[in-house]
Coordinates of C-alpha atoms in Angstrom, one line a residue:
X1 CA 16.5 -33.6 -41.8
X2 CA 14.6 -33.4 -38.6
X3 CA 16.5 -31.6 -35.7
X4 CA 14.8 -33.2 -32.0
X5 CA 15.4 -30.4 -29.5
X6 CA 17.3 -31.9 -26.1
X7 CA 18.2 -30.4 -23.1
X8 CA 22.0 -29.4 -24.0
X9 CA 20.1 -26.9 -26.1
X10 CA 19.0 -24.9 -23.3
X11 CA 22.1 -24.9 -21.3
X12 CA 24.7 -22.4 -21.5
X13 CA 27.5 -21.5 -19.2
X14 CA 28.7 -18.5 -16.5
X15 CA 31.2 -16.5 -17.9
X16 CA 31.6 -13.7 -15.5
X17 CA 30.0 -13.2 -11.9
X18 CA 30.3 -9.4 -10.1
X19 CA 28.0 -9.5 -7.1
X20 CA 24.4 -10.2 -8.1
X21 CA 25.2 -9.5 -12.0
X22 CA 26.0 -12.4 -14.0
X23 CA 26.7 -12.9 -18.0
X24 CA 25.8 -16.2 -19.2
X25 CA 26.9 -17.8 -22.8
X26 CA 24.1 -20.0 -24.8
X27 CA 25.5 -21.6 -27.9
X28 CA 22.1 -22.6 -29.5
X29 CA 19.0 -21.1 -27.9
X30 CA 19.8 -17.1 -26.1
X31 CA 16.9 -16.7 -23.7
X32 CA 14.3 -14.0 -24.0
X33 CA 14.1 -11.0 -22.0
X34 CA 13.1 -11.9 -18.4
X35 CA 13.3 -15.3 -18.7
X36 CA 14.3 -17.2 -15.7
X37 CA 17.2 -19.4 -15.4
X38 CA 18.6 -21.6 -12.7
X39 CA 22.0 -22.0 -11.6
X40 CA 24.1 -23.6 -9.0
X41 CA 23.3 -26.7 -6.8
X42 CA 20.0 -28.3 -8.3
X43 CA 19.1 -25.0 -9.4
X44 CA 19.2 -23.2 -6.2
X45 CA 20.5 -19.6 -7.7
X46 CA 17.5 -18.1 -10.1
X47 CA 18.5 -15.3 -12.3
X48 CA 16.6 -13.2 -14.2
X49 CA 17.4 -11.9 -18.1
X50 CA 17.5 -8.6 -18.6
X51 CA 19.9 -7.7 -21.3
X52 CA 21.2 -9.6 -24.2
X53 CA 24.6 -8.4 -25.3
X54 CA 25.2 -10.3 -28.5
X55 CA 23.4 -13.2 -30.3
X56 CA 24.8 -16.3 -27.8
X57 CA 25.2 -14.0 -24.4
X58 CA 23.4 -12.3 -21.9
X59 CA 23.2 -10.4 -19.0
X60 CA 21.0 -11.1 -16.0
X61 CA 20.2 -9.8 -12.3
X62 CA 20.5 -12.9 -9.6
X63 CA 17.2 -13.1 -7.4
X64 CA 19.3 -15.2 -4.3
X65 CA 22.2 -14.9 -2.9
X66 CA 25.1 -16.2 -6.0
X67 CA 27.8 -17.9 -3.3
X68 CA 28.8 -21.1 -4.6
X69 CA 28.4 -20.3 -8.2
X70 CA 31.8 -19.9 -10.8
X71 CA 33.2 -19.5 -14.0
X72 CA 32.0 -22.3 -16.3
X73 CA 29.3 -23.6 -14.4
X74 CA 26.2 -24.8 -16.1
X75 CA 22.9 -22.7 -16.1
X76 CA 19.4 -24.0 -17.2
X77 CA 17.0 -21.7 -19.6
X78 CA 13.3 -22.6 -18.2
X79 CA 11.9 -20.8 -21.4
X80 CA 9.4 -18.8 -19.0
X81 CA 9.5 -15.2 -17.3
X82 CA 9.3 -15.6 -12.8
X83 CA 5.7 -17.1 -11.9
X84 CA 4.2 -17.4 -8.6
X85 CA 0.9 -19.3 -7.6
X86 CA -2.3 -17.9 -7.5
X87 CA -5.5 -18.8 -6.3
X88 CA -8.0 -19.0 -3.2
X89 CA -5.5 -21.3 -1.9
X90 CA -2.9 -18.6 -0.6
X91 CA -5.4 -16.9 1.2
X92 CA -4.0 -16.8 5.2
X93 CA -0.6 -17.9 3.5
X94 CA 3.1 -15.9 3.6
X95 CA 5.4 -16.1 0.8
X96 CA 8.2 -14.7 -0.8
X97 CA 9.0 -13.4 -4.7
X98 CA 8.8 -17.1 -5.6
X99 CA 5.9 -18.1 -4.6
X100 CA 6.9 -20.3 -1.9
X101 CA 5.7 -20.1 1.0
X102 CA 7.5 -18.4 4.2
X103 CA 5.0 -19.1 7.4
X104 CA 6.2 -22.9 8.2
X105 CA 2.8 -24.4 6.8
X106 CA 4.5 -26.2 4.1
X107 CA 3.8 -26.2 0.3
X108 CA 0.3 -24.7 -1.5
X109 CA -1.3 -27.8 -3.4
X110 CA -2.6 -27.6 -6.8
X111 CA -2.2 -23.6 -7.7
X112 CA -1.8 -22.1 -10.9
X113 CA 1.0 -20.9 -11.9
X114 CA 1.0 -17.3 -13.8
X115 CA 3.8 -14.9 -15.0
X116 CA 5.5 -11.7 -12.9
X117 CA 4.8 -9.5 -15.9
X118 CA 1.4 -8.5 -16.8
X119 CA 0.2 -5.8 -18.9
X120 CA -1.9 -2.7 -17.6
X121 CA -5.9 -3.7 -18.6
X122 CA -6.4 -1.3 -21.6
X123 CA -8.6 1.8 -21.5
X124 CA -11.8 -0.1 -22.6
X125 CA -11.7 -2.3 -19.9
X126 CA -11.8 1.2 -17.3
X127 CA -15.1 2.2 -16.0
X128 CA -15.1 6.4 -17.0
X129 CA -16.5 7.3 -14.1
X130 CA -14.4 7.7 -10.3
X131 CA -16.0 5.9 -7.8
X132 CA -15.7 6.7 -3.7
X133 CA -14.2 3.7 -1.5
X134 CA -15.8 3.9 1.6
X135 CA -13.6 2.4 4.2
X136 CA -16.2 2.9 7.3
X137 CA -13.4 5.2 8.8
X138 CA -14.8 8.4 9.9
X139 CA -11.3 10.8 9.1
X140 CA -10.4 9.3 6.0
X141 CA -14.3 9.0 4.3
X142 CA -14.9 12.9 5.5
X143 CA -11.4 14.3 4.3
X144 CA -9.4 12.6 2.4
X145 CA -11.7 9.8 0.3
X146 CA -10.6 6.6 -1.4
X147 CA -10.6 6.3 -5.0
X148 CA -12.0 2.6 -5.7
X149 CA -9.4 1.1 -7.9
X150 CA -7.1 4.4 -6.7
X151 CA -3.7 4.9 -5.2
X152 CA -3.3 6.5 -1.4
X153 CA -0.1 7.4 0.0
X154 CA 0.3 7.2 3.8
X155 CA 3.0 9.4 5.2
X156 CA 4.1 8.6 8.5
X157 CA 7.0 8.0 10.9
X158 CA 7.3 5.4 13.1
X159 CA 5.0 4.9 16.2
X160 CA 2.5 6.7 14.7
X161 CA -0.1 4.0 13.9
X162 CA 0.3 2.9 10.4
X163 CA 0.3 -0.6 11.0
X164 CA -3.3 -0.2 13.0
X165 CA -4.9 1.8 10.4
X166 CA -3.4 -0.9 8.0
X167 CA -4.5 -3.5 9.9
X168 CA -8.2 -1.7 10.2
X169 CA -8.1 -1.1 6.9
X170 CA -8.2 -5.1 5.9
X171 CA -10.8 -5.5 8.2
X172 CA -13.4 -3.1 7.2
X173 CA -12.6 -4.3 3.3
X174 CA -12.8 -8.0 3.9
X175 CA -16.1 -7.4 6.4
X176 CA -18.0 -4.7 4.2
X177 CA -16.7 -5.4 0.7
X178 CA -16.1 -9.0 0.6
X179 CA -13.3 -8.2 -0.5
X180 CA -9.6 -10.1 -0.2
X181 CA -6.5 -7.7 1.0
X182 CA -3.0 -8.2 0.2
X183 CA -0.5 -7.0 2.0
X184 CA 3.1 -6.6 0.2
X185 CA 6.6 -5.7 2.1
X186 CA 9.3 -4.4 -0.1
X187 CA 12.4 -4.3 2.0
X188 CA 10.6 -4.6 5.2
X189 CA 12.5 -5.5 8.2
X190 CA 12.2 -9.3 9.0
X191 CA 10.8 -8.3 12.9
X192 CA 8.3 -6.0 11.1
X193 CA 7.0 -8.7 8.7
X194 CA 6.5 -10.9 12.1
X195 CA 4.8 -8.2 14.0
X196 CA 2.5 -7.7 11.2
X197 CA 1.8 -11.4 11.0
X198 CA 1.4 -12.0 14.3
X199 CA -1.1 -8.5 14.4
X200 CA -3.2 -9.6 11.9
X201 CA -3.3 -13.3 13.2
X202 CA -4.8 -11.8 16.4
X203 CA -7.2 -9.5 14.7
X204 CA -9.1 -12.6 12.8
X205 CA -8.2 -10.7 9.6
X206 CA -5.4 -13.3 8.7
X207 CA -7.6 -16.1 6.6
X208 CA -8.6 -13.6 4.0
X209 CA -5.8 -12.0 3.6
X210 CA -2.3 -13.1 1.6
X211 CA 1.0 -11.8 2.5
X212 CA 4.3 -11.4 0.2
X213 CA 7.5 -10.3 1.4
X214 CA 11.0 -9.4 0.0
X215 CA 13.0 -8.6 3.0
X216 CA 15.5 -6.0 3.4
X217 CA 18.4 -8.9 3.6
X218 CA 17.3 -9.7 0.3
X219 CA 19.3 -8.9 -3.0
X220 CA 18.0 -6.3 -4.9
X221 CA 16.6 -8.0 -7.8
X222 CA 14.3 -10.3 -5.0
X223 CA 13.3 -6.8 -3.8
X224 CA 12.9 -4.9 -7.4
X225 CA 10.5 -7.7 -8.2
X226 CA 8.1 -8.8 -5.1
X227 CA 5.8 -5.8 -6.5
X228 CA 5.0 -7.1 -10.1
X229 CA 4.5 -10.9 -7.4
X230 CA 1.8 -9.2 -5.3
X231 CA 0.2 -8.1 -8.1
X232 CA -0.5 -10.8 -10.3
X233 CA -1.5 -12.4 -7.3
X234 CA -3.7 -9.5 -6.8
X235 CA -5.0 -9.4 -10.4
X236 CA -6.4 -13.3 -10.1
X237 CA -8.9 -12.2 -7.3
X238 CA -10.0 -9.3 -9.5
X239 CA -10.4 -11.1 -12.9
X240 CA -11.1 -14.4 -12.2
X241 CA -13.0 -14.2 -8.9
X242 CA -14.3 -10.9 -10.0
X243 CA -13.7 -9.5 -6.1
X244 CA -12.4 -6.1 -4.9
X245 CA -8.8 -6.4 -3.4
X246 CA -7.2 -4.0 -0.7
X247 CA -3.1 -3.7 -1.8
X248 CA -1.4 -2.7 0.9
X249 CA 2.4 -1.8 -0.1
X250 CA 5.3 -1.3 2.6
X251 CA 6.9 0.8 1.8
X252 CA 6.9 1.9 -2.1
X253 CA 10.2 3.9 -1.8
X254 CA 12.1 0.7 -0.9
X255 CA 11.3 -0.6 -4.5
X256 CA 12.5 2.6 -6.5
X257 CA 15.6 2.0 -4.1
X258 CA 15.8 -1.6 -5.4
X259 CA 15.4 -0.5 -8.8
X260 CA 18.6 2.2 -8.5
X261 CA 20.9 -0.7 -6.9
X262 CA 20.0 -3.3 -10.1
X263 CA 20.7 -0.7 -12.3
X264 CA 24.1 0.4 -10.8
X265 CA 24.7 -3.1 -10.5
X266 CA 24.0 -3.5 -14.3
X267 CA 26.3 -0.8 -15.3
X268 CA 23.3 1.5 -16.5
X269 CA 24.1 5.9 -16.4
X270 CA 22.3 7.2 -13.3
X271 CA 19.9 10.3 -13.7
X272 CA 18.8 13.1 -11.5
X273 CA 20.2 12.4 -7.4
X274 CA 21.9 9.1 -8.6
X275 CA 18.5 7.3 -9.9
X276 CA 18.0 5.0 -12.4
X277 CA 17.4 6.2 -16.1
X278 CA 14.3 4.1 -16.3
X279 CA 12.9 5.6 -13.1
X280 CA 9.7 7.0 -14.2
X281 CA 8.7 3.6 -16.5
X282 CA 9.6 1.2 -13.7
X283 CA 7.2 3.1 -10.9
X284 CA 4.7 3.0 -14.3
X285 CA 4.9 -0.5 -15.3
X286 CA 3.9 -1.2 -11.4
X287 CA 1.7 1.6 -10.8
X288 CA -0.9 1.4 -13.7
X289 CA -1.7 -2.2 -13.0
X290 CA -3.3 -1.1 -9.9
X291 CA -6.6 -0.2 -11.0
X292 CA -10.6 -0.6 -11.4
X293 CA -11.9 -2.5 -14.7
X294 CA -15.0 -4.5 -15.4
X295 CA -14.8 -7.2 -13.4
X296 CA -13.7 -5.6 -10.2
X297 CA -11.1 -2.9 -8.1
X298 CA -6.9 -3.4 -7.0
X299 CA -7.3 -0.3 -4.3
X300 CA -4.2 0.5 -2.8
X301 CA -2.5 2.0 -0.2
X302 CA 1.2 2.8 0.1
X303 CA 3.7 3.8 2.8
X304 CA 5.3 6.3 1.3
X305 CA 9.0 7.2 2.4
X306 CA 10.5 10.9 1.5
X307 CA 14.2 10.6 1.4
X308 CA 15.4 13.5 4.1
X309 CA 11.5 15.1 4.1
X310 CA 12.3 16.4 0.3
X311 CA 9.3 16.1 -1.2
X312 CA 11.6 17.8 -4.7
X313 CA 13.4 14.0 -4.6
X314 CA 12.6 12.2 -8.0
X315 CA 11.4 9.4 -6.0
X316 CA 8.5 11.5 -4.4
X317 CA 7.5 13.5 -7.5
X318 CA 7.0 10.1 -9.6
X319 CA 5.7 8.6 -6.8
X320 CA 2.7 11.4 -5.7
X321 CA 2.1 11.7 -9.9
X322 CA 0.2 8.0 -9.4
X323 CA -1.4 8.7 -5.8
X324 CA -5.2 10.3 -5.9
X325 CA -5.2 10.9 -2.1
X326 CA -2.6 11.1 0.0
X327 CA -3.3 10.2 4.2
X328 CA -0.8 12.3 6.2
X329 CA -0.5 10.8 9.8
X330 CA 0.6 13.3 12.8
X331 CA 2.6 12.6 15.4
X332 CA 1.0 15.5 17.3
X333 CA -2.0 14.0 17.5
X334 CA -0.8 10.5 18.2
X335 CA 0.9 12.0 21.5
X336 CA -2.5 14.0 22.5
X337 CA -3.9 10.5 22.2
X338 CA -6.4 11.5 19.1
X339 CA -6.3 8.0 17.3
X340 CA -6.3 7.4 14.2
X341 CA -3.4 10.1 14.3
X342 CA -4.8 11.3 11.0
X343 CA -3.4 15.1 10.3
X344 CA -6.9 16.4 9.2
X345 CA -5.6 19.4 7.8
X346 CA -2.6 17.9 5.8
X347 CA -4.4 14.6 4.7
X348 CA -6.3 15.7 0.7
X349 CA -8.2 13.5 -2.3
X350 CA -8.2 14.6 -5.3
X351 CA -11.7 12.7 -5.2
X352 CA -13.2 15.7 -3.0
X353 CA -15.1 17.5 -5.4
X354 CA -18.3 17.8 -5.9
X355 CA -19.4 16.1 -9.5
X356 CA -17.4 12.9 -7.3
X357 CA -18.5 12.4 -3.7
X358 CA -22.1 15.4 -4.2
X359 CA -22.7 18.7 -3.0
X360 CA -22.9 18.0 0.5
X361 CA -19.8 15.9 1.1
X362 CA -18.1 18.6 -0.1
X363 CA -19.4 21.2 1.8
X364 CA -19.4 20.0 5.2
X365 CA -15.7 18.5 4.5
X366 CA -14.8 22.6 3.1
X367 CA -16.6 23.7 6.8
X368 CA -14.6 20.8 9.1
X369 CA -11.2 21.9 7.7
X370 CA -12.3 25.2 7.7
X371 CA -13.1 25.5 11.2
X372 CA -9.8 23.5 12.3
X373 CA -8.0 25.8 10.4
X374 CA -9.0 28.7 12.4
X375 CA -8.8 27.0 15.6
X376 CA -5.0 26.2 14.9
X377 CA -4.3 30.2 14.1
X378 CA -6.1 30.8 17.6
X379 CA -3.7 28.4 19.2
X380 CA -0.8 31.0 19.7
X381 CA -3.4 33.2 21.3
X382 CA -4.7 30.7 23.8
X383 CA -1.4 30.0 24.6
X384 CA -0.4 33.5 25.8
X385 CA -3.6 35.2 27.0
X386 CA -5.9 32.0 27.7
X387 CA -9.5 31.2 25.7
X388 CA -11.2 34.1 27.9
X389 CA -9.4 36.5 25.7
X390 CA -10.9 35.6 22.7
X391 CA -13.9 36.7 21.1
X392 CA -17.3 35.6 21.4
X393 CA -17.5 33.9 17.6
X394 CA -13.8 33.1 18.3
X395 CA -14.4 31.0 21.4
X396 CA -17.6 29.2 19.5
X397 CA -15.1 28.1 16.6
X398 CA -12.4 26.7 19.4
X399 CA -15.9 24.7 20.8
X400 CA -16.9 23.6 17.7
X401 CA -13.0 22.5 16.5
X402 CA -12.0 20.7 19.4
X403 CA -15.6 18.4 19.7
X404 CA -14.5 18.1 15.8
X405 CA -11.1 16.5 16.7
X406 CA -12.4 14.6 19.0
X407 CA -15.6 13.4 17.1
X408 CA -12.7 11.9 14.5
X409 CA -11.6 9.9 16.6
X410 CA -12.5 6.2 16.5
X411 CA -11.9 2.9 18.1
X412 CA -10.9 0.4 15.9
X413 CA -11.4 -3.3 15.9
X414 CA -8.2 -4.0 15.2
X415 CA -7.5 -2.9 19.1
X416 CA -10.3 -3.6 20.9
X417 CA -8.0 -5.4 23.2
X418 CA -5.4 -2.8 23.9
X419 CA -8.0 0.2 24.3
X420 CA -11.0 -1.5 26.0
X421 CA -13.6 0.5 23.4
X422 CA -15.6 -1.7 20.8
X423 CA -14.5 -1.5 17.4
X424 CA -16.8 0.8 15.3
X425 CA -17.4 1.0 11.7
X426 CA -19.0 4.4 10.4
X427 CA -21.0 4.8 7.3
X428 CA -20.6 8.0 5.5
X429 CA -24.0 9.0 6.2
X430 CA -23.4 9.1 9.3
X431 CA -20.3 10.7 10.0
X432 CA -21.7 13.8 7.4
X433 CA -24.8 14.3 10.2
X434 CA -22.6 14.0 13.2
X435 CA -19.7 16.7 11.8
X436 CA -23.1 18.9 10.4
X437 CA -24.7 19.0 13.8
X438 CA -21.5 20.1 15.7
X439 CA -21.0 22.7 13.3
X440 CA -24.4 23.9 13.9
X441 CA -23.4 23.8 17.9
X442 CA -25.8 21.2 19.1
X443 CA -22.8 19.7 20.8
X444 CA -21.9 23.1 22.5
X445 CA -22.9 22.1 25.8
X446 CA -21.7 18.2 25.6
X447 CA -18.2 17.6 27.4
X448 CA -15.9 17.0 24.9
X449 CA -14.8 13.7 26.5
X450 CA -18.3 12.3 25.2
X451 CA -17.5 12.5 22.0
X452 CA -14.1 10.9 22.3
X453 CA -13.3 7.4 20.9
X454 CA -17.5 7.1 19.5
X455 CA -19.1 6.1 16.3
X456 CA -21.8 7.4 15.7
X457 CA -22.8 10.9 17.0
X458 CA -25.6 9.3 18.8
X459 CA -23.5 7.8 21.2
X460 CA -21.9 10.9 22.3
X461 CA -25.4 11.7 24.2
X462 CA -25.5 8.6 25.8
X463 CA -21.7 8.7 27.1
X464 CA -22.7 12.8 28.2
X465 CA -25.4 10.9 30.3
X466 CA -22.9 8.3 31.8

């Protein structure tokens, strides 16, 4: 006898609600893991799977808010994992972990629909060889070099200009690489995501760029997942479009926090500081998606929170094991007005070696942080008996390290409007001959304030002329 499937097959019924966790009964069909049901008023309450505690029940993590919903009410098995749209169309748009759009321009026709949960490409599909993302930003090219299809970490407090170099950052990609950026908030503050819009909006860097946000009011399960969301989204533009994408993810410690607050929720043993068990695997199953294959690059870089500046927290160590360079900004330099605020003696890549970026990269990069170095013992001396004091070689490494500093600095075209200076984008080549002839003092004799806010070192002779 034939058995015709019907729709009371797929329905089960709440049988116990504690804040965002709620166990569900299914009398003929139990869902898979991370599944997505519906719940509530025409479905309004989605809830993810993520246990099953016997053969008919389960245990899932609500993705909205579960007000309204009760003992005995009905829930709907969809028979899929979360999806979210993907396609060219979502370029300029704002969503959230659904895939719905957030920016008051109504619905995205006709896009595909894919699954949350992707698998890592395989090692086949990875290119052996480390490749050198040039971002046309003079600092981060001569110190502390992209990995294409890498992870960076940028370190910063607030007011310190990560937004801008962010911001800069989607620029240079989408102008030189032709390339799509997508910029992911994990428990950002709503007047931040607005900021950021409004920023980018203004900068003409909006309409090739997507946005995805899981706000900080959010429950913890819309936060845990708006990461594995910006990805897949991510992954389309690689794979099918073969083009290189920019991932920009705010802030990266906000989804290891959403991560510990599903797991207490569902009752799991915290580790080490009060973490989730599965802390190490969850930052893994995000983490090695975010990579170069065949077809194309995911290059990303992440704001990076350290709880209480303890860089021993579990969250940090897992966290820097993934990063290949890590961009440390200064807020000493922001306040001498030395923008970007990039710490040039903090800020590493593990791609600065020669057999990666060549012999001379490496050596004029080893000389730069060389001579900064020395400058920044000398300061204490300056300080107390003035530059005169010094010795002859002494005083000719405090000229050559503070045209240096000022040299990396660069005016961005991301505030062209604010600073009055003309965006400038700066090839490798060229930032390698400007630091190489100020080490060999052919700048000696040039105010410093000529090389302030310039490109290319060429420049600095015309602004000496001015």
């Amino acid at each position: 006898m034939q058995v015709h499937e019907n729709h009371q097959d797929h329905t089960g019924t709440i049988l116990s609600i504690r804040g965002s966790v709620v166990d569900a009964h299914f009398p003929y069909h139990l869902p898979a893991l991370q599944t997505e049901l519906h719940a509530g008023d025409e479905g309004k309450i989605i809830i993810e799977v993520l246990t099953q505690l016997d053969h008919h029940t389960i245990r899932g993590i609500a993705l909205t808010s579960t007000r309204g919903l009760s003992r005995g009410s009905k829930v709907i098995n969809t028979g899929h994992p979360l999806r979210v749209p993907v396609g060219r169309q979502l370029l300029g748009r704002m969503l959230n972990v659904f895939g719905e759009t957030i920016d008051n321009k109504g619905p995205i026709e006709e896009a595909v629909w894919r699954s949350i949960h992707q698998d890592a490409p395989e090692l086949v599909e990875r290119p052996p060889r480390s490749e050198m993302f040039k971002t046309g930003i003079k600092a981060i090219d001569l110190l502390a070099p992209l990995e294409r299809g890498g992870k960076a970490g940028l370190f910063g407090g607030a007011g310190v200009g990560k937004t801008v170099l962010i911001t800069e950052l989607i620029h240079n990609v989408v102008g030189e690489h032709e390339g799509v950026s997508l910029f992911c908030g994990i428990g950002e503050r709503c007047r931040e995501a607005e900021e950021l819009y409004r920023e980018m909006k203004e900068a003409d860097v909006l309409e090739n760029s997507v946005m995805v946000f899981g706000q900080m009011n959010e429950p913890p399960g819309a936060r845990y997942r708006v990461g594995h969301a910006a990805l897949t989204m991510a992954e389309y533009f690689r794979d099918d479009q073969r083009q290189d994408v920019l991932l920009l993810i705010d802030n990266i410690f906000r989804f290891i926090q959403a991560g510990t607050e599903v797991s207490g929720l569902m009752g799991e043993l915290p580790s080490r500081v009060g973490y989730q068990p599965t802390l190490a695997s969850d930052l893994a199953d995000l983490e090695e998606r975010i990579c170069t294959t065949t077809n194309g690059a995911i290059t990303s870089v992440q704001a990076v929170y350290v709880p209480a500046d303890d860089f021993t927290d579990p969250s940090a160590v897992h966290t820097f094991a993934h990063l290949s360079t890590s961009v440390v900004l200064s807020r000493k330099r922001a306040a001498a007005g030395l923008y970007p605020a990039i710490d040039l003696l903090n800020s590493g890549s593990k791609m600065l070696m020669p057999p990666t970026v060549g012999e001379r990269h490496y050596r004029v990069a080893r000389d730069v942080r060389e001579t900064l170095a020395h400058y920044e013992e000398l300061k204490d001396i300056i300080a107390m008996l003035g530059l005169e004091e010094l010795s002859r070689e002494d005083q000719r490494v405090v000229n050559r390290a503070r045209r240096l500093e000022r040299f990396l600095t660069q005016p961005f075209f991301s505030t062209e409007q604010f600073t009055g200076y003309p965006g400038q984008l700066v090839t490798l080549e060229e930032t390698l001959r400007g630091c190489e002839r100020i080490l060999d003092d052919e700048f000696h004799d040039v105010p410093e304030r000529a090389l302030y806010m310039i490109g290319a070192i060429d420049m600095a002779k015309q602004e000496a002329a001015l």
